[in-house]
Amino acid sequence: MVLQALALCRYLESNQEIVDLHDKVVLEIGAGTGLVSIVSSLLGAWVTATDLPEVLGNLRSNLSRNTRGRSRYMPQAAELFWGCKLDKTFPRSVYKYDYVLAADVVYHHDFLAELLVTMRHFCQPGTTLLWANRVRFQSDLVFTENFRKTFNISLLEDNGEIKIYSANVKEERGEVMEEGLKMENEMGAEESKNLKELKLDSKNVELQQRKLLTDATLVEEMKEVERKAELQDENQEGTEDDEMERLNDVNKETFEMEEKPVEIGGEDADRNSESHSTEKDKQQDYPRSWAPTIYYMPGKEIYHFLGQKIIIQESLDSYGATVWPAALALCKLLDTPEGRQQIHLCDKSVLELGAGTGLLSAVVTLLGAKLTATDLPEILGNLTCNLNRNTRGRRRHEPLIAELFWGHNLEETFPRSTNHYDYVLATDVVYHHDYLTELLNTMRHFCSPGTTLVWANKVRYARDLDFINDFQKCFNSSLLTERDEVRIYVATSRETEDAREEKATDTEKSHNGDVCEDLREIQRKTQNDEVKSSQSSLEEKYEELQDCKASQDH
Ligand SMILES: C[S@@+](CC[C@H](N)C(=O)[O-])C[C@H]1O[C@@H](n2cnc3c(N)ncnc32)[C@H](O)[C@@H]1O
């Protein structure tokens, strides 16, 4: 950890009115030991800390031990190679960040061009990139110059040694939006929305291709300039070794400044514990709202439900890596006789959406249900492991575990005709993500007449209330209970058996596009109505004219 990270943390803490991270989606590039991510998380952000795979173990452990029980959102750690397969691993259409943070990512390494490409990739319209930097080498200046050319930047802080820049996107996404608006104006009102979307899509692809080309050129160009700068660096007085020594001193100093704010594991920790009293006075200038008490928790949680011990192994890779409050609330409800009377699961076929670590799945299986637990593919390994180890030898029915992307190929993978569930369970599936429509469609897909949908969620954002509204419109629903800020709803389909059967015969409709189809139908009807009404008003006008003409002739 070096001074830049510390400077950025201090900046974030003391300028919350300028950079308000509360409830913001934040990505850190080159998170290292994780201090910036930890502080951002303690300031209320939803953080993804990225780094190379070999760094993630320590990073995760630092994130977990310093934020658990104290942060609004559990930070996650993810692998990210700068400039490498960004469109595959972090597609821009899916991953949008309010803030991208980077501290001390520019130093004497060979990936400066890739770093800039990575910054560009994540910096979309609406994203603010905060970069804390300390200029040490000639090549750092080259990077700064390219950074200036790439973004609209402003200098937020400059303490003589460390500069904190804020940057926003200059380029092509803005173009796409403008193009979109232009097209909208050019097209007649009758031209269909679909056509517009198609055109925008192809425009997007074109721009994306152009972007890939420019990324490659940029990398090449930067490499060339870097090579020249490197030569200059080599000729400069003071070798790299000196610099490394100085850096080590900086590291030492940094740790000395930490009274024990956040417990960061890593090789340096012991080395630096000796002399922090000498820097105590300096610290007083920086009150630390994130200064926590230190405790360590392993990534394993032990629960007791239904008189059984349930051990949940967590992983920090994603949102499905930890037990969320709604799962806990529903498990607590099912642990009571009243709860089991209201939601009677024994021998019932049950589907769980977004099962995550599998705590609820385990409880449901122990209650005798025939469970199918579903989630994204990367979650299934840990889910399978937790579910099996906690239910083997204690279950009536062996649970199934299946991949399910909300709103994706539902009719192919889970045809309604053969997949009927008595219960569909979903806990904390509504949070800050872009698939709320797909989620609602998935709920609709599985909630047939005769199915009880149980949805438990902590209400966090105003957007959650919108989802609740849509949910209530889609289903016959009622609030079963509210506990620990988690609302538990039960819902049933608004459709009757007959209506559903009728629908099932319509293969086009049954293809997961019901909502779109319904919408199109409404649009068609509205258009027809509009045509009819303008036709009848034309007829009226024609009659009036005829009358007028007749009276004139007369
Ligand atoms: C906030 S976690 C909740 C996990 C668990 N239900 C709990 O309460 O502990 C949300 C879960 O939904 C899953 N999920 C998110 N987006 C999804 C999608 N598009 N399709 C399927 N599952 C998704 C995540 O992998 C994660 O396991």
Coordinates of C-alpha atoms and ligand atoms in Angstrom, one line a residue:
M1 CA 0.0 0.0 0.0
V2 CA 1.4 3.4 -0.8
L3 CA 0.7 7.0 -0.3
Q4 CA -1.6 7.4 -3.3
A5 CA -4.1 5.0 -1.8
L6 CA -4.0 6.7 1.5
A7 CA -4.4 10.1 -0.2
L8 CA -7.4 8.9 -2.1
C9 CA -9.0 7.5 1.0
R10 CA -8.5 10.7 2.8
Y11 CA -9.9 12.7 -0.1
L12 CA -13.0 10.4 -0.3
E13 CA -13.6 10.7 3.4
S14 CA -13.3 14.4 3.7
N15 CA -15.0 15.3 0.5
Q16 CA -18.2 13.3 0.7
E17 CA -20.3 16.2 -0.5
I18 CA -18.2 16.3 -3.7
V19 CA -17.8 12.5 -4.2
D20 CA -20.8 11.0 -2.6
L21 CA -20.2 7.2 -2.6
H22 CA -23.3 6.3 -0.7
D23 CA -25.3 3.7 -2.6
K24 CA -23.0 4.2 -5.6
V25 CA -21.7 1.4 -7.8
V26 CA -17.9 1.5 -7.6
L27 CA -15.1 -0.4 -9.4
E28 CA -11.5 -0.2 -8.2
I29 CA -8.8 -1.0 -10.7
G30 CA -5.6 -2.4 -9.2
A31 CA -7.0 -2.7 -5.7
G32 CA -3.9 -4.4 -4.2
T33 CA -4.4 -4.9 -0.5
G34 CA -7.8 -3.2 -0.8
L35 CA -7.6 0.0 1.4
V36 CA -9.4 2.2 -1.1
S37 CA -12.1 -0.4 -1.7
I38 CA -12.6 -0.9 2.0
V39 CA -13.0 2.8 2.7
S40 CA -15.3 3.2 -0.3
S41 CA -17.4 0.3 1.0
L42 CA -17.5 1.8 4.5
L43 CA -18.6 5.0 2.9
G44 CA -21.7 3.1 1.6
A45 CA -20.6 2.1 -1.9
W46 CA -21.3 -1.1 -3.7
V47 CA -17.7 -2.0 -4.5
T48 CA -16.0 -4.4 -6.9
A49 CA -12.3 -4.5 -6.2
T50 CA -10.3 -5.9 -9.1
D51 CA -6.7 -7.1 -9.5
L52 CA -4.6 -10.0 -10.8
P53 CA -5.6 -13.5 -9.7
E54 CA -2.6 -13.9 -7.4
V55 CA -3.6 -10.8 -5.4
L56 CA -7.2 -11.8 -4.9
G57 CA -6.7 -14.1 -1.9
N58 CA -5.2 -11.5 0.3
L59 CA -7.5 -8.8 -1.1
R60 CA -10.6 -10.8 -0.3
S61 CA -9.5 -11.5 3.2
N62 CA -8.8 -7.8 3.8
L63 CA -12.2 -6.8 2.3
S64 CA -14.1 -9.3 4.3
R65 CA -12.4 -8.8 7.6
N66 CA -12.7 -5.0 7.4
T67 CA -16.2 -4.6 6.1
R68 CA -18.3 -7.5 7.4
G69 CA -21.0 -6.2 9.6
R70 CA -20.0 -2.6 9.0
S71 CA -20.7 -2.0 5.4
R72 CA -24.0 -1.5 3.7
Y73 CA -23.0 -3.8 0.8
M74 CA -20.5 -6.6 0.9
P75 CA -17.6 -5.7 -1.4
Q76 CA -16.6 -8.2 -4.0
A77 CA -13.2 -9.0 -5.5
A78 CA -12.8 -9.9 -9.2
E79 CA -10.0 -10.9 -11.5
L80 CA -9.1 -8.3 -14.1
F81 CA -6.2 -8.2 -16.5
W82 CA -5.8 -4.7 -17.8
G83 CA -6.8 -4.5 -21.5
C84 CA -7.6 -8.1 -21.7
K85 CA -10.9 -9.5 -22.8
L86 CA -12.7 -6.6 -21.3
D87 CA -15.7 -6.9 -23.5
K88 CA -16.1 -10.5 -22.5
T89 CA -15.5 -10.3 -18.8
F90 CA -17.0 -6.9 -18.1
P91 CA -19.3 -6.0 -21.1
R92 CA -20.1 -2.4 -21.1
S93 CA -23.8 -3.0 -21.6
V94 CA -23.9 -4.9 -18.3
Y95 CA -21.3 -3.3 -16.1
K96 CA -21.9 0.3 -15.5
Y97 CA -20.2 2.1 -12.6
D98 CA -20.8 5.4 -11.0
Y99 CA -17.2 5.7 -10.0
V100 CA -14.0 4.0 -11.1
L101 CA -11.2 4.4 -8.7
A102 CA -7.5 3.9 -9.3
A103 CA -4.6 4.6 -7.0
D104 CA -1.0 4.0 -7.7
V105 CA -1.6 2.1 -10.9
V106 CA 1.0 4.1 -12.9
Y107 CA 4.5 3.1 -12.1
H108 CA 7.3 1.4 -13.9
H109 CA 5.4 -1.4 -15.6
D110 CA 4.8 -2.6 -19.1
F111 CA 1.0 -2.3 -19.2
L112 CA 0.4 1.4 -19.2
A113 CA -1.3 1.4 -22.5
E114 CA -3.5 -1.5 -21.4
L115 CA -4.3 0.4 -18.2
L116 CA -5.5 3.4 -20.2
V117 CA -7.6 1.1 -22.4
T118 CA -9.1 -0.4 -19.3
M119 CA -9.9 3.0 -17.9
R120 CA -11.6 4.0 -21.1
H121 CA -13.6 0.7 -21.1
F122 CA -15.0 1.4 -17.7
C123 CA -15.5 5.1 -18.0
Q124 CA -18.9 5.4 -19.7
P125 CA -21.1 8.5 -19.8
G126 CA -22.2 9.0 -16.2
T127 CA -19.0 7.4 -14.8
T128 CA -16.5 9.4 -12.9
L129 CA -13.0 8.1 -12.8
L130 CA -10.8 9.1 -9.8
W131 CA -7.1 8.6 -10.3
A132 CA -4.6 9.2 -7.6
N133 CA -1.1 9.5 -8.9
R134 CA 2.4 10.4 -7.9
V135 CA 4.8 11.2 -10.8
R136 CA 8.1 9.3 -10.5
F137 CA 9.3 8.4 -14.0
Q138 CA 9.3 10.0 -17.4
S139 CA 6.9 7.4 -18.6
D140 CA 4.4 8.5 -15.9
L141 CA 4.3 11.9 -17.6
V142 CA 3.6 10.2 -20.9
F143 CA 0.7 8.4 -19.3
T144 CA -0.6 11.5 -17.8
E145 CA -0.5 13.2 -21.1
N146 CA -2.4 10.4 -22.8
F147 CA -4.9 10.4 -19.9
R148 CA -5.5 14.1 -20.5
K149 CA -6.1 13.4 -24.2
T150 CA -8.5 10.6 -23.5
F151 CA -10.7 12.1 -20.9
N152 CA -12.2 15.4 -19.8
I153 CA -10.2 15.8 -16.6
S154 CA -10.0 18.1 -13.6
L155 CA -7.5 18.2 -10.8
L156 CA -9.3 17.6 -7.5
E157 CA -6.3 17.8 -5.2
D158 CA -2.6 18.4 -5.5
N159 CA -0.4 18.2 -2.4
G160 CA 2.7 18.7 -4.4
E161 CA 3.5 15.1 -4.6
I162 CA 0.3 13.3 -5.2
K163 CA -2.4 14.5 -7.6
I164 CA -6.0 13.3 -7.6
Y165 CA -7.7 13.7 -11.0
S166 CA -11.3 13.3 -11.8
A167 CA -12.1 12.2 -15.3
N168 CA -15.1 11.8 -17.5
V169 CA -15.7 10.3 -20.9
K170 CA -15.2 12.4 -24.0
E171 CA -16.3 10.1 -26.7
E172 CA -18.3 7.6 -28.6
R173 CA -21.2 6.7 -26.3
G174 CA -22.2 10.3 -26.5
E175 CA -22.1 9.9 -30.3
V176 CA -24.4 6.9 -30.2
M177 CA -27.0 8.8 -28.1
E178 CA -26.8 11.8 -30.4
E179 CA -27.2 9.5 -33.5
G180 CA -30.1 7.9 -31.8
L181 CA -31.8 11.2 -31.2
K182 CA -31.1 12.4 -34.8
M183 CA -32.6 9.2 -36.1
E184 CA -35.6 9.6 -33.9
N185 CA -36.2 13.1 -35.4
E186 CA -35.7 12.0 -38.9
M187 CA -38.0 9.0 -38.7
G188 CA -41.7 9.4 -39.2
A189 CA -43.9 8.7 -36.2
E190 CA -45.2 5.5 -37.8
E191 CA -41.7 3.9 -38.1
S192 CA -41.6 1.2 -35.5
K193 CA -39.6 1.3 -32.3
N194 CA -38.0 -2.0 -33.1
L195 CA -36.5 -0.7 -36.3
K196 CA -35.0 2.2 -34.4
E197 CA -33.5 -0.2 -31.9
L198 CA -32.1 -2.4 -34.6
K199 CA -30.4 0.5 -36.3
L200 CA -29.0 1.7 -33.0
D201 CA -27.7 -1.8 -32.3
S202 CA -25.9 -1.9 -35.6
K203 CA -24.5 1.5 -35.0
N204 CA -23.3 0.3 -31.6
V205 CA -21.6 -2.7 -33.2
E206 CA -19.9 -0.4 -35.7
L207 CA -18.7 1.9 -33.0
Q208 CA -17.6 -1.0 -30.9
Q209 CA -15.5 -2.3 -33.8
R210 CA -14.1 1.1 -34.4
K211 CA -13.3 1.3 -30.7
L212 CA -11.5 -2.1 -30.8
L213 CA -9.4 -0.8 -33.6
T214 CA -8.5 2.4 -31.9
D215 CA -7.8 0.4 -28.7
A216 CA -5.2 -1.6 -30.6
T217 CA -3.7 1.4 -32.2
L218 CA -3.6 3.2 -28.9
V219 CA -1.8 0.3 -27.3
E220 CA 0.8 0.3 -30.1
E221 CA 1.3 4.0 -30.1
M222 CA 1.6 4.2 -26.4
K223 CA 4.1 1.3 -26.3
E224 CA 6.3 3.2 -28.7
V225 CA 6.2 6.4 -26.7
E226 CA 6.8 4.4 -23.5
R227 CA 9.9 2.7 -25.0
K228 CA 11.3 6.2 -25.7
A229 CA 10.5 7.4 -22.3
E230 CA 12.0 4.3 -20.8
L231 CA 15.3 5.1 -22.5
Q232 CA 15.2 8.5 -21.0
D233 CA 14.5 7.1 -17.6
E234 CA 17.4 4.8 -17.8
N235 CA 19.7 7.8 -18.5
Q236 CA 18.4 9.7 -15.6
E237 CA 20.2 10.1 -12.4
G238 CA 19.0 7.8 -9.6
T239 CA 18.4 4.3 -10.6
E240 CA 15.2 2.3 -10.3
D241 CA 16.7 0.6 -7.3
D242 CA 16.9 3.9 -5.5
E243 CA 13.3 4.5 -6.4
M244 CA 12.3 1.1 -5.0
E245 CA 14.1 1.9 -1.9
R246 CA 12.3 5.2 -1.6
L247 CA 9.1 3.4 -2.3
N248 CA 9.8 1.0 0.5
D249 CA 10.3 3.9 2.8
V250 CA 7.0 5.3 1.7
N251 CA 5.4 2.0 2.4
K252 CA 6.8 2.1 5.8
E253 CA 5.7 5.6 6.4
T254 CA 2.2 4.8 5.3
F255 CA 1.9 2.0 7.8
E256 CA 3.4 4.0 10.5
M257 CA 0.6 6.5 9.9
E258 CA -2.1 3.9 10.6
E259 CA -3.0 3.8 14.2
K260 CA -5.0 0.6 13.5
P261 CA -7.6 1.9 11.2
V262 CA -8.2 -1.0 9.0
E263 CA -6.5 -4.3 9.4
I264 CA -4.8 -5.0 6.1
G265 CA -3.0 -8.3 5.8
G266 CA 0.1 -8.6 3.7
E267 CA 3.7 -8.9 4.0
D268 CA 4.2 -5.4 5.0
A269 CA 2.0 -5.4 8.1
D270 CA 4.5 -6.7 10.6
R271 CA 7.3 -4.8 9.2
N272 CA 5.5 -1.6 9.9
S273 CA 4.0 -2.1 13.2
E274 CA 7.0 -0.9 15.2
S275 CA 6.9 2.8 15.2
H276 CA 3.4 4.2 14.6
S277 CA 3.6 6.4 17.7
T278 CA 6.0 8.7 15.9
E279 CA 3.4 9.7 13.4
K280 CA 0.5 10.1 15.7
D281 CA 0.4 13.8 15.5
K282 CA 0.1 13.7 11.7
Q283 CA -2.9 11.4 12.1
Q284 CA -4.8 13.9 14.1
D285 CA -5.3 16.0 10.9
Y286 CA -7.2 13.1 9.4
P287 CA -10.2 12.0 11.5
R288 CA -11.1 8.5 10.3
S289 CA -14.7 7.7 10.2
W290 CA -13.8 4.2 8.9
A291 CA -11.5 3.4 11.9
P292 CA -13.0 0.2 13.0
T293 CA -12.4 -2.3 15.8
I294 CA -10.5 -5.2 14.4
Y295 CA -11.7 -8.7 14.2
Y296 CA -11.3 -11.6 11.9
M297 CA -14.0 -13.9 10.6
P298 CA -13.3 -16.8 8.4
G299 CA -15.4 -17.2 5.2
K300 CA -17.6 -19.7 6.9
E301 CA -20.8 -19.1 8.8
I302 CA -22.6 -21.4 11.2
Y303 CA -26.4 -21.2 11.5
H304 CA -28.8 -23.2 13.6
F305 CA -32.2 -23.9 12.0
L306 CA -34.7 -26.8 12.6
G307 CA -32.4 -28.0 15.4
Q308 CA -29.6 -28.6 12.9
K309 CA -26.3 -27.0 12.4
I310 CA -25.8 -25.5 9.0
I311 CA -22.4 -24.5 7.9
I312 CA -22.2 -22.1 4.9
Q313 CA -19.0 -21.7 3.1
E314 CA -18.9 -18.3 1.6
S315 CA -16.9 -17.1 -1.3
L316 CA -16.4 -13.4 -2.2
D317 CA -16.5 -13.7 -5.9
S318 CA -19.9 -12.3 -6.5
Y319 CA -23.3 -11.3 -5.1
G320 CA -24.2 -15.0 -4.6
A321 CA -21.2 -15.5 -2.4
T322 CA -22.6 -14.6 1.0
V323 CA -25.8 -15.1 2.9
W324 CA -28.1 -12.1 2.5
P325 CA -30.6 -10.8 5.1
A326 CA -33.7 -12.0 3.2
A327 CA -32.5 -15.6 3.1
L328 CA -31.9 -15.4 6.9
A329 CA -35.3 -13.8 7.5
L330 CA -37.2 -16.5 5.5
C331 CA -35.2 -19.3 7.2
K332 CA -36.1 -17.8 10.6
L333 CA -39.8 -17.8 9.6
L334 CA -39.6 -21.4 8.4
D335 CA -38.1 -22.3 11.7
T336 CA -41.3 -21.4 13.5
P337 CA -44.5 -23.6 13.6
E338 CA -46.6 -20.7 12.3
G339 CA -44.2 -20.1 9.4
R340 CA -44.3 -23.8 8.4
Q341 CA -48.1 -23.7 8.5
Q342 CA -48.1 -20.7 6.2
I343 CA -45.5 -22.1 3.9
H344 CA -45.9 -25.8 4.0
L345 CA -43.0 -27.3 2.1
C346 CA -42.9 -31.0 3.0
D347 CA -43.0 -33.2 -0.2
K348 CA -43.8 -30.1 -2.2
S349 CA -41.9 -29.3 -5.5
V350 CA -40.0 -26.1 -4.9
L351 CA -37.9 -23.9 -7.2
E352 CA -35.5 -21.4 -5.7
L353 CA -34.3 -18.4 -7.8
G354 CA -30.9 -16.9 -7.1
A355 CA -30.1 -19.4 -4.4
G356 CA -26.6 -18.0 -3.7
T357 CA -24.8 -19.8 -1.0
G358 CA -27.7 -22.1 -0.4
L359 CA -28.7 -21.5 3.2
L360 CA -32.4 -21.3 2.3
S361 CA -32.0 -24.2 -0.1
A362 CA -30.6 -26.3 2.8
V363 CA -33.4 -25.4 5.2
V364 CA -36.0 -26.1 2.5
T365 CA -34.4 -29.5 1.7
L366 CA -34.3 -30.3 5.4
L367 CA -38.0 -29.5 5.6
G368 CA -38.7 -32.3 3.2
A369 CA -39.2 -30.4 -0.1
K370 CA -38.3 -31.6 -3.5
L371 CA -36.0 -28.6 -4.3
T372 CA -34.5 -27.3 -7.5
A373 CA -32.1 -24.6 -6.6
T374 CA -31.0 -22.3 -9.4
D375 CA -28.5 -19.6 -10.0
L376 CA -25.8 -18.3 -12.4
P377 CA -23.3 -20.9 -13.4
E378 CA -20.4 -19.5 -11.4
I379 CA -22.4 -19.8 -8.2
L380 CA -23.4 -23.4 -8.6
G381 CA -20.1 -25.0 -7.3
N382 CA -20.3 -23.5 -3.9
L383 CA -24.1 -23.8 -3.8
T384 CA -23.8 -27.6 -4.6
C385 CA -21.2 -28.1 -2.0
N386 CA -23.1 -26.2 0.8
L387 CA -26.4 -27.9 -0.1
N388 CA -24.9 -31.4 -0.1
R389 CA -22.8 -31.1 3.0
N390 CA -25.7 -29.7 5.0
T391 CA -28.4 -32.1 3.9
R392 CA -26.8 -35.4 3.0
G393 CA -28.3 -38.3 5.1
R394 CA -30.9 -35.9 6.5
R395 CA -33.1 -35.3 3.5
R396 CA -36.3 -36.9 2.1
H397 CA -35.6 -35.9 -1.4
E398 CA -32.3 -35.2 -3.2
P399 CA -32.2 -31.6 -4.3
L400 CA -31.5 -30.6 -7.9
I401 CA -29.2 -27.8 -8.8
A402 CA -29.6 -26.0 -12.1
E403 CA -28.3 -23.0 -14.0
L404 CA -30.9 -20.4 -14.7
F405 CA -30.3 -16.9 -16.1
W406 CA -33.3 -14.8 -15.4
G407 CA -35.4 -14.2 -18.5
H408 CA -33.2 -16.3 -20.7
N409 CA -34.5 -19.3 -22.7
L410 CA -37.0 -20.1 -20.0
E411 CA -39.3 -21.9 -22.3
E412 CA -36.5 -24.1 -23.7
T413 CA -34.8 -24.8 -20.4
F414 CA -37.9 -24.9 -18.1
P415 CA -40.9 -25.5 -20.3
R416 CA -44.1 -24.6 -18.4
S417 CA -45.9 -27.7 -19.6
T418 CA -43.5 -30.0 -17.7
N419 CA -42.2 -27.7 -14.9
H420 CA -44.9 -27.0 -12.4
Y421 CA -43.8 -26.0 -8.9
D422 CA -45.9 -25.8 -5.8
Y423 CA -43.6 -23.1 -4.5
V424 CA -41.2 -20.6 -6.0
L425 CA -38.9 -19.0 -3.5
A426 CA -36.7 -15.9 -4.1
T427 CA -34.7 -14.0 -1.5
D428 CA -32.9 -10.7 -1.9
V429 CA -33.0 -11.0 -5.7
V430 CA -33.9 -7.4 -6.0
Y431 CA -30.9 -5.1 -5.5
H432 CA -28.8 -2.9 -7.7
H433 CA -28.8 -4.8 -11.0
D434 CA -30.0 -4.4 -14.5
Y435 CA -32.2 -7.5 -14.8
L436 CA -35.2 -6.6 -12.8
T437 CA -37.5 -6.9 -15.8
E438 CA -36.0 -10.3 -16.6
L439 CA -36.5 -11.3 -13.0
L440 CA -40.1 -10.3 -13.0
N441 CA -40.6 -12.2 -16.3
T442 CA -39.0 -15.3 -14.7
M443 CA -41.3 -15.1 -11.7
R444 CA -44.2 -14.8 -14.1
H445 CA -42.9 -17.8 -16.0
F446 CA -42.8 -20.0 -13.0
C447 CA -45.8 -18.8 -11.1
S448 CA -48.5 -20.8 -12.7
P449 CA -52.0 -21.2 -11.3
G450 CA -51.5 -23.4 -8.2
T451 CA -48.0 -22.1 -7.5
T452 CA -47.2 -20.0 -4.5
L453 CA -44.5 -17.5 -5.0
V454 CA -42.6 -16.4 -1.8
W455 CA -40.5 -13.4 -2.3
A456 CA -38.5 -12.0 0.6
N457 CA -36.4 -8.8 0.2
K458 CA -34.8 -6.1 2.1
V459 CA -36.0 -2.7 0.8
R460 CA -32.9 -0.6 0.0
Y461 CA -33.5 1.7 -2.9
A462 CA -36.4 3.7 -4.3
R463 CA -36.1 1.4 -7.3
D464 CA -37.0 -1.5 -5.1
L465 CA -40.3 0.1 -4.4
D466 CA -40.9 0.3 -8.2
F467 CA -40.3 -3.4 -8.4
I468 CA -42.7 -4.0 -5.5
N469 CA -45.3 -2.0 -7.5
D470 CA -44.8 -4.1 -10.6
F471 CA -44.8 -7.3 -8.6
Q472 CA -48.1 -6.3 -7.1
K473 CA -49.5 -5.6 -10.5
C474 CA -48.4 -8.9 -11.9
F475 CA -49.6 -11.1 -9.1
N476 CA -52.2 -11.5 -6.4
S477 CA -49.9 -10.7 -3.6
S478 CA -49.9 -10.0 0.1
L479 CA -47.3 -9.1 2.7
L480 CA -47.0 -12.1 4.9
T481 CA -44.7 -10.5 7.4
E482 CA -41.9 -8.0 7.8
R483 CA -38.9 -8.8 10.0
D484 CA -35.4 -7.4 10.3
E485 CA -36.3 -4.9 7.6
V486 CA -37.1 -7.7 5.2
R487 CA -40.5 -7.9 3.7
I488 CA -41.8 -11.4 2.9
Y489 CA -44.5 -11.5 0.3
V490 CA -46.6 -14.4 -0.9
A491 CA -48.1 -14.2 -4.3
T492 CA -50.1 -16.3 -6.8
S493 CA -50.8 -16.0 -10.5
R494 CA -53.5 -13.7 -11.7
E495 CA -54.2 -16.1 -14.5
T496 CA -56.8 -18.8 -14.3
E497 CA -56.0 -22.4 -15.4
D498 CA -58.1 -22.0 -18.6
A499 CA -56.5 -18.8 -19.6
R500 CA -53.0 -20.3 -19.1
E501 CA -53.9 -23.4 -21.1
E502 CA -55.2 -21.2 -23.9
K503 CA -52.0 -19.3 -23.7
A504 CA -49.9 -22.4 -23.8
T505 CA -51.2 -23.3 -27.2
D506 CA -49.9 -20.1 -28.6
T507 CA -46.3 -21.1 -29.1
E508 CA -45.1 -17.7 -30.1
K509 CA -46.4 -16.2 -26.9
S510 CA -45.1 -18.9 -24.7
H511 CA -41.6 -18.0 -25.9
N512 CA -40.6 -15.9 -23.0
G513 CA -41.8 -12.9 -24.9
D514 CA -45.2 -12.6 -23.4
V515 CA -44.7 -9.2 -22.0
C516 CA -43.3 -7.9 -25.3
E517 CA -46.1 -9.5 -27.2
D518 CA -48.7 -8.1 -24.9
L519 CA -47.1 -4.7 -25.3
R520 CA -47.1 -5.0 -29.0
E521 CA -50.7 -6.0 -29.0
I522 CA -51.6 -2.9 -26.9
Q523 CA -49.6 -0.8 -29.3
R524 CA -51.3 -2.3 -32.3
K525 CA -54.7 -1.7 -30.7
T526 CA -53.8 1.9 -29.8
Q527 CA -52.6 2.5 -33.4
N528 CA -55.8 0.9 -34.8
D529 CA -57.9 3.1 -32.4
E530 CA -56.0 6.1 -33.5
V531 CA -56.4 5.3 -37.2
K532 CA -60.1 4.6 -36.6
S533 CA -60.6 7.9 -34.7
S534 CA -58.7 10.0 -37.3
Q535 CA -60.7 8.2 -40.0
S536 CA -64.0 9.0 -38.4
S537 CA -63.0 12.6 -37.8
L538 CA -62.0 12.8 -41.5
E539 CA -65.4 11.4 -42.5
E540 CA -67.1 14.0 -40.3
K541 CA -65.0 16.8 -41.9
Y542 CA -65.9 15.4 -45.4
E543 CA -69.6 15.4 -44.5
E544 CA -69.3 19.0 -43.3
L545 CA -67.7 20.0 -46.5
Q546 CA -70.3 18.3 -48.5
D547 CA -73.0 20.1 -46.5
C548 CA -71.2 23.4 -47.0
K549 CA -70.8 22.8 -50.8
A550 CA -74.5 21.8 -51.1
S551 CA -75.6 25.0 -49.3
Q552 CA -73.4 27.1 -51.6
D553 CA -74.7 25.4 -54.7
H554 CA -78.1 26.0 -53.4
Ligands
LIG1 C1 -28.2 -10.9 -3.5 S1 -27.9 -12.5 -3.9 C2 -29.0 -13.4 -2.8 C3 -28.6 -14.8 -2.6 C4 -29.5 -15.6 -1.7 N1 -30.8 -15.7 -2.3 C5 -29.5 -15.0 -0.3 O1 -30.5 -14.3 0.0 O2 -28.6 -15.1 0.4 C6 -28.7 -12.6 -5.5 C7 -28.5 -13.9 -6.2 O3 -29.1 -13.8 -7.5 C8 -28.2 -14.3 -8.4 N2 -28.4 -13.6 -9.7 C9 -28.1 -12.3 -10.0 N3 -28.4 -12.0 -11.3 C10 -28.9 -13.1 -11.8 C11 -29.4 -13.4 -13.1 N4 -29.5 -12.5 -14.1 N5 -29.9 -14.7 -13.3 C12 -29.9 -15.6 -12.3 N6 -29.4 -15.4 -11.1 C13 -28.9 -14.2 -10.8 C14 -26.8 -14.1 -7.9 O4 -25.9 -14.9 -8.4 C15 -27.1 -14.3 -6.4 O5 -26.9 -15.6 -6.0

